[in-house]
Short mmCIF file of C-alpha atoms and ligand atoms in Angstrom, two decimals:
data_model
loop_
_atom_site.label_atom_id
_atom_site.label_comp_id
_atom_site.label_asym_id
_atom_site.label_seq_id
_atom_site.Cartn_x
_atom_site.Cartn_y
_atom_site.Cartn_z
CA UNK A 1 202.97 136.53 130.84
CA UNK A 2 206.71 136.58 131.47
CA UNK A 3 208.14 135.64 134.85
CA UNK A 4 210.82 137.91 136.26
CA UNK A 5 213.12 137.16 139.16
CA UNK A 6 215.77 139.17 140.95
CA UNK A 7 218.94 137.23 140.27
CA UNK A 8 221.46 137.68 143.09
CA UNK A 9 224.23 136.76 140.67
CA UNK A 10 223.61 139.79 138.44
CA UNK A 11 221.88 141.93 141.10
CA UNK A 12 219.17 142.68 138.53
CA UNK A 13 215.64 141.68 137.69
CA UNK A 14 215.79 139.15 134.86
CA UNK A 15 213.26 137.44 132.69
CA UNK A 16 213.11 133.73 133.50
CA UNK A 17 214.35 131.65 130.58
CA UNK A 18 214.61 127.97 131.50
CA UNK A 19 217.26 125.62 130.15
CA UNK A 20 214.52 123.32 128.79
CA UNK A 21 211.32 124.92 127.54
CA UNK A 22 208.42 124.53 129.95
CA UNK A 23 210.55 123.07 132.72
CA UNK A 24 212.03 124.58 135.86
CA UNK A 25 214.76 122.75 137.72
CA UNK A 26 215.55 124.10 141.14
CA UNK A 27 217.78 123.24 144.05
CA UNK A 28 217.06 124.33 147.59
CA UNK A 29 219.44 124.08 150.54
CA UNK A 30 217.54 122.00 153.06
CA UNK A 31 217.62 121.49 156.81
CA UNK A 32 220.42 120.21 158.98
CA UNK A 33 218.52 117.51 160.81
CA UNK A 34 219.83 117.83 164.36
CA UNK A 35 216.84 119.65 165.85
CA UNK A 36 213.34 120.89 165.02
CA UNK A 37 213.46 123.60 162.36
CA UNK A 38 212.41 127.05 163.62
CA UNK A 39 210.00 129.37 161.86
CA UNK A 40 212.94 131.43 160.56
CA UNK A 41 214.01 128.35 158.58
CA UNK A 42 210.41 127.94 157.52
CA UNK A 43 210.38 131.44 156.12
CA UNK A 44 213.01 130.22 153.67
CA UNK A 45 211.08 127.02 152.92
CA UNK A 46 207.74 128.83 152.47
CA UNK A 47 209.43 131.33 150.12
CA UNK A 48 210.72 128.39 148.08
CA UNK A 49 207.24 126.88 148.15
CA UNK A 50 205.72 130.11 146.81
CA UNK A 51 208.39 130.13 144.11
CA UNK A 52 207.67 126.56 142.99
CA UNK A 53 203.91 127.07 143.14
CA UNK A 54 204.24 130.25 141.05
CA UNK A 55 206.31 128.40 138.45
CA UNK A 56 203.60 125.72 138.36
CA UNK A 57 200.86 128.36 138.16
CA UNK A 58 202.56 129.68 135.04
CA UNK A 59 202.67 126.21 133.53
CA UNK A 60 206.20 125.04 134.27
CA UNK A 61 206.92 121.47 135.20
CA UNK A 62 208.98 121.86 138.36
CA UNK A 63 211.68 119.48 139.54
CA UNK A 64 212.86 120.57 142.96
CA UNK A 65 215.65 118.95 144.93
CA UNK A 66 216.14 119.70 148.62
CA UNK A 67 219.03 118.12 150.48
CA UNK A 68 218.92 116.80 154.01
CA UNK A 69 222.19 117.50 155.82
CA UNK A 70 222.41 114.42 158.00
CA UNK A 71 226.13 114.51 158.70
CA UNK A 72 228.08 117.53 159.96
CA UNK A 73 229.64 118.80 163.20
CA UNK A 74 226.24 119.47 164.80
CA UNK A 75 224.54 116.19 163.93
CA UNK A 76 227.60 114.26 165.12
CA UNK A 77 227.90 116.30 168.35
CA UNK A 78 224.22 115.99 169.26
CA UNK A 79 223.80 112.33 168.32
CA UNK A 80 226.69 111.56 170.66
CA UNK A 81 225.08 113.61 173.42
CA UNK A 82 221.82 111.71 172.86
CA UNK A 83 223.70 108.38 172.90
CA UNK A 84 222.21 107.38 169.53
CA UNK A 85 223.75 106.20 166.27
CA UNK A 86 223.88 109.11 163.80
CA UNK A 87 221.22 107.65 161.46
CA UNK A 88 218.76 106.94 164.22
CA UNK A 89 219.26 110.39 165.69
CA UNK A 90 218.77 112.27 162.40
CA UNK A 91 215.78 110.12 161.36
CA UNK A 92 213.72 111.63 164.16
CA UNK A 93 214.33 115.15 162.82
CA UNK A 94 213.82 114.12 159.21
CA UNK A 95 210.38 112.82 160.18
CA UNK A 96 209.65 116.00 162.14
CA UNK A 97 210.64 118.11 159.14
CA UNK A 98 208.27 116.23 156.84
CA UNK A 99 205.45 116.59 159.40
CA UNK A 100 206.14 120.32 159.67
CA UNK A 101 206.12 121.00 155.95
CA UNK A 102 202.79 119.20 155.71
CA UNK A 103 201.40 121.40 158.50
CA UNK A 104 202.53 124.49 156.60
CA UNK A 105 201.05 123.15 153.35
CA UNK A 106 204.47 123.26 151.69
CA UNK A 107 204.38 121.20 148.52
CA UNK A 108 206.92 118.39 148.73
CA UNK A 109 210.04 118.57 146.57
CA UNK A 110 210.54 115.82 144.01
CA UNK A 111 213.75 114.57 145.66
CA UNK A 112 215.07 114.85 149.24
CA UNK A 113 218.56 113.39 148.99
CA UNK A 114 220.23 112.71 152.34
CA UNK A 115 223.96 113.52 152.36
CA UNK A 116 224.92 110.17 153.92
CA UNK A 117 223.48 108.31 150.91
CA UNK A 118 225.62 110.25 148.42
CA UNK A 119 229.17 109.97 149.75
CA UNK A 120 230.46 108.16 146.60
CA UNK A 121 229.21 111.04 144.41
CA UNK A 122 231.00 113.55 146.65
CA UNK A 123 234.22 111.51 146.65
CA UNK A 124 234.08 111.31 142.87
CA UNK A 125 233.69 115.08 142.59
CA UNK A 126 236.57 115.75 144.97
CA UNK A 127 238.64 113.30 142.91
CA UNK A 128 237.98 115.37 139.78
CA UNK A 129 238.95 118.58 141.60
CA UNK A 130 242.22 116.91 142.66
CA UNK A 131 242.90 115.78 139.09
CA UNK A 132 242.27 119.26 137.73
CA UNK A 133 244.50 120.87 140.35
CA UNK A 134 241.82 122.82 142.21
CA UNK A 135 242.13 120.75 145.37
CA UNK A 136 245.03 119.64 147.56
CA UNK A 137 245.59 117.50 150.61
CA UNK A 138 247.04 119.50 153.50
CA UNK A 139 249.24 118.36 156.36
CA UNK A 140 246.21 118.07 158.66
CA UNK A 141 244.93 115.24 156.43
CA UNK A 142 241.99 117.28 155.07
CA UNK A 143 241.40 118.02 151.38
CA UNK A 144 240.90 121.73 150.60
CA UNK A 145 239.65 123.73 147.63
CA UNK A 146 242.18 126.35 146.58
CA UNK A 147 240.22 129.53 145.92
CA UNK A 148 243.28 131.16 144.31
CA UNK A 149 242.96 128.61 141.48
CA UNK A 150 239.38 129.60 140.69
CA UNK A 151 239.43 132.96 138.93
CA UNK A 152 235.78 133.74 139.43
CA UNK A 153 235.74 133.14 143.19
CA UNK A 154 233.60 135.83 144.81
CA UNK A 155 231.25 136.37 141.85
CA UNK A 156 228.06 135.76 143.84
CA UNK A 157 228.92 137.42 147.14
CA UNK A 158 230.96 140.11 145.33
CA UNK A 159 233.97 139.46 147.47
CA UNK A 160 236.94 141.68 146.82
CA UNK A 161 239.62 139.21 145.74
CA UNK A 162 242.43 141.60 146.59
CA UNK A 163 241.50 141.45 150.24
CA UNK A 164 241.53 137.71 150.41
CA UNK A 165 243.99 136.28 152.83
CA UNK A 166 246.33 133.79 151.26
CA UNK A 167 247.15 130.60 153.05
CA UNK A 168 244.08 130.60 155.31
CA UNK A 169 242.46 127.22 155.56
CA UNK A 170 239.08 126.66 157.03
CA UNK A 171 237.82 123.23 157.91
CA UNK A 172 234.73 124.51 159.74
CA UNK A 173 231.79 124.99 157.34
CA UNK A 174 230.39 127.97 159.18
CA UNK A 175 233.27 130.36 159.41
CA UNK A 176 232.62 134.06 159.80
CA UNK A 177 231.76 136.16 156.78
CA UNK A 178 235.05 138.02 156.64
CA UNK A 179 237.24 134.94 156.90
CA UNK A 180 237.87 134.13 153.27
CA UNK A 181 240.04 131.13 152.66
CA UNK A 182 240.45 127.65 151.24
CA UNK A 183 237.59 125.50 152.41
CA UNK A 184 237.44 121.82 153.28
CA UNK A 185 236.11 119.34 150.75
CA UNK A 186 237.01 116.27 152.78
CA UNK A 187 237.60 116.34 156.53
CA UNK A 188 240.02 113.85 158.00
CA UNK A 189 238.56 111.72 160.78
CA UNK A 190 239.30 112.79 164.35
CA UNK A 191 238.29 111.34 167.69
CA UNK A 192 235.28 113.67 167.99
CA UNK A 193 233.75 111.96 164.96
CA UNK A 194 233.45 108.64 166.84
CA UNK A 195 232.29 105.92 164.46
CA UNK A 196 231.13 108.36 161.77
CA UNK A 197 233.59 107.91 158.90
CA UNK A 198 233.85 106.79 155.29
CA UNK A 199 236.89 105.52 153.41
CA UNK A 200 238.24 107.70 150.64
CA UNK A 201 241.40 107.93 148.48
CA UNK A 202 242.59 110.59 151.00
CA UNK A 203 241.95 108.49 154.08
CA UNK A 204 239.10 107.98 156.53
CA UNK A 205 236.86 110.99 157.02
CA UNK A 206 233.68 112.75 155.94
CA UNK A 207 232.69 115.36 153.37
CA UNK A 208 232.45 119.11 153.98
CA UNK A 209 229.01 120.72 153.86
CA UNK A 210 229.45 122.64 150.61
CA UNK A 211 230.42 119.67 148.44
CA UNK A 212 227.21 117.95 149.46
CA UNK A 213 225.01 120.48 147.64
CA UNK A 214 227.20 120.53 144.51
CA UNK A 215 227.33 116.75 144.16
CA UNK A 216 223.66 116.12 144.86
CA UNK A 217 222.26 118.98 142.77
CA UNK A 218 224.29 117.89 139.74
CA UNK A 219 223.29 114.26 140.21
CA UNK A 220 219.57 115.05 140.05
CA UNK A 221 219.43 118.25 137.99
CA UNK A 222 222.43 118.11 135.67
CA UNK A 223 225.56 120.24 135.17
CA UNK A 224 223.62 123.38 134.33
CA UNK A 225 220.19 124.04 135.80
CA UNK A 226 217.78 126.90 136.33
CA UNK A 227 217.38 128.03 139.92
CA UNK A 228 219.21 127.74 143.23
CA UNK A 229 217.68 129.17 146.39
CA UNK A 230 218.39 129.70 150.07
CA UNK A 231 218.38 132.28 152.81
CA UNK A 232 220.69 135.30 152.44
CA UNK A 233 222.99 133.85 155.08
CA UNK A 234 223.69 130.92 152.75
CA UNK A 235 225.08 133.21 150.08
CA UNK A 236 228.51 133.37 151.60
CA UNK A 237 230.45 131.21 152.06
CA UNK A 238 228.12 128.29 151.27
CA UNK A 239 226.80 129.23 147.84
CA UNK A 240 230.04 130.90 146.75
CA UNK A 241 231.87 127.68 147.56
CA UNK A 242 229.24 125.56 145.82
CA UNK A 243 229.74 127.61 142.63
CA UNK A 244 233.53 127.32 142.83
CA UNK A 245 233.50 123.52 143.19
CA UNK A 246 230.81 122.92 140.60
CA UNK A 247 232.15 125.21 137.89
CA UNK A 248 235.73 124.08 138.51
CA UNK A 249 234.64 120.49 137.78
CA UNK A 250 232.56 121.17 134.65
CA UNK A 251 234.32 124.26 133.30
CA UNK A 252 230.96 125.84 132.55
CA UNK A 253 228.21 127.88 134.16
CA UNK A 254 226.38 125.90 136.81
CA UNK A 255 223.23 127.77 137.95
CA UNK A 256 221.41 130.45 135.93
CA UNK A 257 219.28 132.16 138.62
CA UNK A 258 220.10 132.59 142.29
CA UNK A 259 217.22 133.64 144.57
CA UNK A 260 217.80 134.47 148.22
CA UNK A 261 215.22 135.28 150.85
CA UNK A 262 215.73 137.75 153.66
CA UNK A 263 215.52 136.83 157.30
CA UNK A 264 212.71 136.41 159.70
CA UNK A 265 213.52 138.78 162.55
CA UNK A 266 212.63 139.09 166.21
CA UNK A 267 213.05 142.62 167.61
CA UNK A 268 215.35 143.56 164.74
CA UNK A 269 217.59 140.53 165.21
CA UNK A 270 217.72 137.46 162.97
CA UNK A 271 215.76 134.56 164.42
CA UNK A 272 218.35 131.85 164.96
CA UNK A 273 219.03 128.78 166.97
CA UNK A 274 222.32 130.08 168.30
CA UNK A 275 220.79 133.31 169.65
CA UNK A 276 217.97 131.38 171.30
CA UNK A 277 215.35 133.89 170.04
CA UNK A 278 213.40 131.32 168.08
CA UNK A 279 210.08 129.51 167.98
CA UNK A 280 209.73 126.13 166.39
CA UNK A 281 206.57 125.43 164.46
CA UNK A 282 205.55 123.12 167.29
CA UNK A 283 205.92 125.92 169.86
CA UNK A 284 203.34 127.95 167.93
CA UNK A 285 201.00 125.00 167.36
CA UNK A 286 201.10 124.33 171.11
CA UNK A 287 200.03 127.92 171.69
CA UNK A 288 196.93 127.25 169.57
CA UNK A 289 197.97 128.75 166.23
CA UNK A 290 197.25 126.75 163.11
CA UNK A 291 199.58 125.85 160.25
CA UNK A 292 197.70 128.05 157.82
CA UNK A 293 197.77 131.07 160.16
CA UNK A 294 201.53 130.67 160.53
CA UNK A 295 201.91 130.18 156.77
CA UNK A 296 199.91 133.36 156.13
CA UNK A 297 202.34 135.34 158.31
CA UNK A 298 205.45 133.79 156.75
CA UNK A 299 204.40 134.37 153.13
CA UNK A 300 202.87 137.81 153.72
CA UNK A 301 205.92 139.98 153.04
CA UNK A 302 208.05 140.13 149.93
CA UNK A 303 210.80 137.53 150.16
CA UNK A 304 213.59 140.09 149.73
CA UNK A 305 212.39 142.16 152.68
CA UNK A 306 213.08 141.39 156.31
CA UNK A 307 209.98 140.21 158.13
CA UNK A 308 209.50 140.90 161.81
CA UNK A 309 207.75 138.07 163.64
CA UNK A 310 205.10 139.09 166.19
CA UNK A 311 202.10 137.45 167.82
CA UNK A 312 200.03 140.41 166.65
CA UNK A 313 200.77 139.33 163.09
CA UNK A 314 199.35 135.89 163.92
CA UNK A 315 196.22 137.51 165.38
CA UNK A 316 195.78 139.55 162.21
CA UNK A 317 196.27 136.38 160.15
CA UNK A 318 193.47 134.69 162.12
CA UNK A 319 191.14 137.65 161.58
CA UNK A 320 191.97 137.93 157.90
CA UNK A 321 191.52 134.24 157.15
CA UNK A 322 188.27 134.39 159.15
CA UNK A 323 187.08 137.21 156.86
CA UNK A 324 187.84 135.13 153.79
CA UNK A 325 185.98 132.16 155.34
CA UNK A 326 182.93 134.33 155.95
CA UNK A 327 183.22 135.60 152.42
CA UNK A 328 183.30 132.07 150.96
CA UNK A 329 180.33 131.19 153.15
CA UNK A 330 178.45 134.17 151.83
CA UNK A 331 179.23 133.15 148.25
CA UNK A 332 177.82 129.70 148.90
CA UNK A 333 174.63 131.06 150.36
CA UNK A 334 173.75 133.06 147.21
CA UNK A 335 170.39 131.94 145.82
CA UNK A 336 169.72 134.37 142.93
CA UNK A 337 169.79 132.83 139.47
CA UNK A 338 171.79 134.60 136.72
CA UNK A 339 174.70 134.38 134.31
CA UNK A 340 177.40 135.84 136.55
CA UNK A 341 177.95 138.92 134.39
CA UNK A 342 177.95 141.22 137.44
CA UNK A 343 181.29 139.82 138.65
CA UNK A 344 183.19 139.53 135.37
CA UNK A 345 184.94 142.87 135.46
CA UNK A 346 186.06 142.65 139.09
CA UNK A 347 187.15 139.07 138.55
CA UNK A 348 189.24 139.76 135.46
CA UNK A 349 190.93 142.69 137.12
CA UNK A 350 191.80 140.57 140.19
CA UNK A 351 193.10 137.65 138.12
CA UNK A 352 195.34 139.95 136.09
CA UNK A 353 196.48 141.86 139.15
CA UNK A 354 197.31 138.65 140.99
CA UNK A 355 199.18 137.01 138.10
CA UNK A 356 201.15 140.09 137.10
CA UNK A 357 202.19 140.74 140.70
CA UNK A 358 203.39 137.16 141.23
CA UNK A 359 205.19 137.22 137.86
CA UNK A 360 207.01 140.36 139.00
CA UNK A 361 209.57 138.71 141.28
CA UNK A 362 206.87 137.16 143.50
CA UNK A 363 205.36 140.45 144.61
CA UNK A 364 203.01 138.86 147.10
CA UNK A 365 201.87 142.06 148.82
CA UNK A 366 200.54 143.36 145.50
CA UNK A 367 199.01 139.98 144.69
CA UNK A 368 197.19 139.85 148.03
CA UNK A 369 196.01 143.44 147.56
CA UNK A 370 194.22 142.26 144.39
CA UNK A 371 192.47 139.56 146.40
CA UNK A 372 191.35 142.00 149.11
CA UNK A 373 190.04 144.30 146.38
CA UNK A 374 188.15 141.41 144.84
CA UNK A 375 186.55 140.49 148.16
CA UNK A 376 185.52 144.13 148.71
CA UNK A 377 184.09 144.47 145.20
CA UNK A 378 182.15 141.23 145.36
CA UNK A 379 180.78 142.05 148.81
CA UNK A 380 179.56 145.35 147.40
CA UNK A 381 177.89 143.57 144.49
CA UNK A 382 176.26 141.17 146.95
CA UNK A 383 175.14 144.08 149.16
CA UNK A 384 173.41 145.51 146.09
CA UNK A 385 171.76 142.11 145.68
CA UNK A 386 173.34 141.72 142.23
CA UNK A 387 175.33 138.58 142.96
CA UNK A 388 173.96 135.37 141.44
CA UNK A 389 174.89 131.70 141.87
CA UNK A 390 176.93 131.57 138.64
CA UNK A 391 178.90 134.67 139.67
CA UNK A 392 179.47 133.31 143.18
CA UNK A 393 180.77 130.03 141.77
CA UNK A 394 183.10 131.92 139.41
CA UNK A 395 184.55 133.84 142.35
CA UNK A 396 184.97 130.66 144.41
CA UNK A 397 186.71 129.05 141.48
CA UNK A 398 189.06 132.01 141.13
CA UNK A 399 190.01 131.65 144.82
CA UNK A 400 190.67 127.94 144.33
CA UNK A 401 193.04 128.98 141.60
CA UNK A 402 194.75 131.71 143.68
CA UNK A 403 195.15 129.13 146.42
CA UNK A 404 197.36 127.04 144.13
CA UNK A 405 199.99 129.62 145.11
CA UNK A 406 198.77 131.06 148.41
CA UNK A 407 197.91 127.69 149.97
CA UNK A 408 195.93 129.18 152.88
CA UNK A 409 192.32 129.59 151.79
CA UNK A 410 191.09 126.00 151.84
CA UNK A 411 188.08 127.15 149.82
CA UNK A 412 186.59 123.67 149.73
CA UNK A 413 186.89 123.00 153.43
CA UNK A 414 184.22 125.59 153.89
CA UNK A 415 182.05 123.40 151.72
CA UNK A 416 182.26 120.54 154.19
CA UNK A 417 181.31 122.90 156.96
CA UNK A 418 178.34 124.01 154.90
CA UNK A 419 176.94 120.52 154.59
CA UNK A 420 174.65 121.61 157.44
CA UNK A 421 171.03 120.73 156.55
CA UNK A 422 169.03 123.65 155.16
CA UNK A 423 166.43 123.06 157.90
CA UNK A 424 169.01 123.76 160.60
CA UNK A 425 170.33 126.87 158.83
CA UNK A 426 166.75 128.14 158.46
CA UNK A 427 166.18 127.67 162.20
CA UNK A 428 169.42 129.54 162.94
CA UNK A 429 168.34 132.39 160.68
CA UNK A 430 164.94 132.54 162.39
CA UNK A 431 166.72 132.61 165.74
CA UNK A 432 168.95 135.50 164.62
CA UNK A 433 165.82 137.38 163.56
CA UNK A 434 164.18 136.68 166.95
CA UNK A 435 167.29 137.93 168.76
CA UNK A 436 167.29 141.08 166.70
CA UNK A 437 163.77 141.71 167.98
CA UNK A 438 164.93 140.81 171.47
CA UNK A 439 162.42 137.93 171.53
CA UNK A 440 164.53 135.83 173.89
CA UNK A 441 161.87 133.16 174.53
CA UNK A 442 161.59 132.40 170.81
CA UNK A 443 165.37 132.55 170.45
CA UNK A 444 165.79 129.96 173.24
CA UNK A 445 163.10 127.73 171.79
CA UNK A 446 164.85 127.76 168.39
CA UNK A 447 168.24 127.04 169.98
CA UNK A 448 166.74 123.95 171.70
CA UNK A 449 165.23 122.81 168.44
CA UNK A 450 168.61 123.22 166.71
CA UNK A 451 170.19 121.20 169.54
CA UNK A 452 167.62 118.41 169.05
CA UNK A 453 168.73 118.19 165.42
CA UNK A 454 172.31 117.69 166.62
CA UNK A 455 173.82 121.18 166.23
CA UNK A 456 175.18 123.81 168.58
CA UNK A 457 174.82 127.45 167.75
CA UNK A 458 177.57 129.83 168.83
CA UNK A 459 177.05 133.56 168.98
CA UNK A 460 179.58 136.28 168.35
CA UNK A 461 179.19 140.07 168.66
CA UNK A 462 177.13 141.77 165.95
CA UNK A 463 174.43 139.05 165.80
CA UNK A 464 176.90 136.77 164.00
CA UNK A 465 176.44 133.06 164.57
CA UNK A 466 178.10 129.82 163.72
CA UNK A 467 176.70 126.28 163.65
CA UNK A 468 178.68 123.28 164.79
CA UNK A 469 177.75 119.64 164.60
CA UNK A 470 177.73 118.03 168.03
P1 LIG B 1 220.23 126.08 158.45
O1 LIG B 1 219.54 124.87 159.04
O2 LIG B 1 220.77 127.05 159.45
O3 LIG B 1 221.22 125.69 157.37
O4 LIG B 1 219.10 126.91 157.69
C1 LIG B 1 218.20 126.34 156.77
C2 LIG B 1 217.62 127.41 155.90
O5 LIG B 1 216.91 128.39 156.68
C3 LIG B 1 218.66 128.21 155.13
O6 LIG B 1 218.17 128.48 153.81
C4 LIG B 1 218.83 129.49 155.93
O7 LIG B 1 219.27 130.54 155.14
C5 LIG B 1 217.40 129.71 156.39
N1 LIG B 1 217.27 130.53 157.60
C6 LIG B 1 217.86 130.37 158.80
N2 LIG B 1 217.45 131.32 159.68
C7 LIG B 1 216.57 132.12 159.00
C8 LIG B 1 215.79 133.27 159.34
N3 LIG B 1 215.80 133.81 160.56
N4 LIG B 1 214.99 133.79 158.39
C9 LIG B 1 214.93 133.25 157.14
N5 LIG B 1 215.64 132.16 156.77
C10 LIG B 1 216.45 131.60 157.68
ZN1 LIG B 2 223.43 124.09 150.07
#
C-alpha cells in the first residue's frame, strides 16, 4: 500500500517516495525548554508520533531528529529571573519534557540534539553563507541572511516577493507574520545576555533560532532528507528561513515533504503560552486524567484540522477507552473452541480499512471508524454465541497491531488485570446472578467470600461489576 501525505510545499497530496528505499528520515522542531510544554505543543508532538508510527507500521526504518532549543531570548530571560545558570535552568524542563512524552506514550526520537551542543556546526554554516554572499554583518554587530539574494524565498509560505520590504532587519526570531525581512543568523552579545555567549569570527554572541534547525538537521540527516514537520505557526518565518539558509549553503533541494499540523484551540482561539489559555500535561494529570485519555483526545482529529480542547472530550475518551477495555475483557473470557472463521471477514475489512485510512494522509478518523465497526461486529458475533477462542485471540492480536499506531489500547494490560483466579471470577458471576434475582443475602455472602480471597468487588449500574485485588 502506498503512503500519501499532504505536502505543504506543493499544497497537494503526494505519494511518499523516500530518498533511500525503506527508510524515512524526519526532522521535527522541538520544544523551547523554558517552561512545561502545554497540550497545544503536545498536539504537534502526538501528530509527529502518529506520523512516525505510521511509517514504521508500513515497514519504514525511521530516523527522527527533534531539537531542544536551550538558548534563545526566553530561556536566557527566565534563567536570569530564576537566578540559575542557563544549563541548569533548561535541564529541569528537558527532564520534564521527556517525562511528559513518556506519559503520552510518544515514541522517543532517535536524536534530541540540544542547540548549545552544536554551536560550532552553526558557526560553520554561517561562515559558508558569508563566503557565498548570502549573509552580511550589519552595523549592529549581528549577522543577517539577505533574503533578496535567495531567489526562492517565500516558496513554502507562498509569500509575495513583490510586497517584501527591502532593508528591514529582524533580530527577533518571532517577528509578526507580515514583517518580512532579513533575519539574524548570529546575534551580537548585549548586556541582557549576561554570561551566555560564544566566540565567533563575527564577535561574541549566540545563534539565531532558525540556523539551529538547519545545522542540526543536516548534521544528523544529511543535505537532502525526507520529511520536516511542525505546527502551522512554524511555517513562517521559521521554516521559510530554514529552507533559505539550508538551500543557499548546499545549492540543492533540502527537504522533500513538509507536514504541518493545525492548532489545538480553546474557544476558537489558539492555545498558547502568551495568551494564558493553556493547560500543561501536568495540569490535566493533577485533575485525574490519564496520559492515554489525553493522548486519545489529541490524536482523535485529523492533523490538518483545528481541534477544540474541552473537558467533555476527555470524558468521552474515558468512556470510549473503557468500552474497548470491556471489549478486550470479553474477548479473553471466550471459552468456545473453534477455528476463528466467524471473525475473518470482519477482521480483514477492519485491517484494510485501518491501513488504507492511515496511508491516506493519516486519516485517523476513518481509521478509528474501522476499529469501532470491528468492535460492533465482533460483539454481535459474540452475542450470537459464534465467537471462539481462536477468533477472540485473532481480534486481540489485530488490536495489538493497531495499537502500534494508536498507542492507547494497552491490550495486554488488561491481561494482567485478568490474572484474577477463576475461582474468584466464578464467585463474582454467582453474585451477579444472585443480585439479578434480588437475593441480597446470598449476594452479601458471596461478596464476603470474595473478600476473604483478597478481592474487592465494585458494582456499577446495569449489574456490571469489577474485581480489584486488595
Ligand atoms: P514552541 O515551543 O512555541 O516553539 O512550539 C513547539 C511546537 O508546538 C511547534 O511545532 C508549534 O507549532 C506547536 N504548537 C504550539 N502551540 C500549538 C497549538 N495550540 N496547537 C498545536 N501545535 C502548537
Ligand atoms: Zn525548527
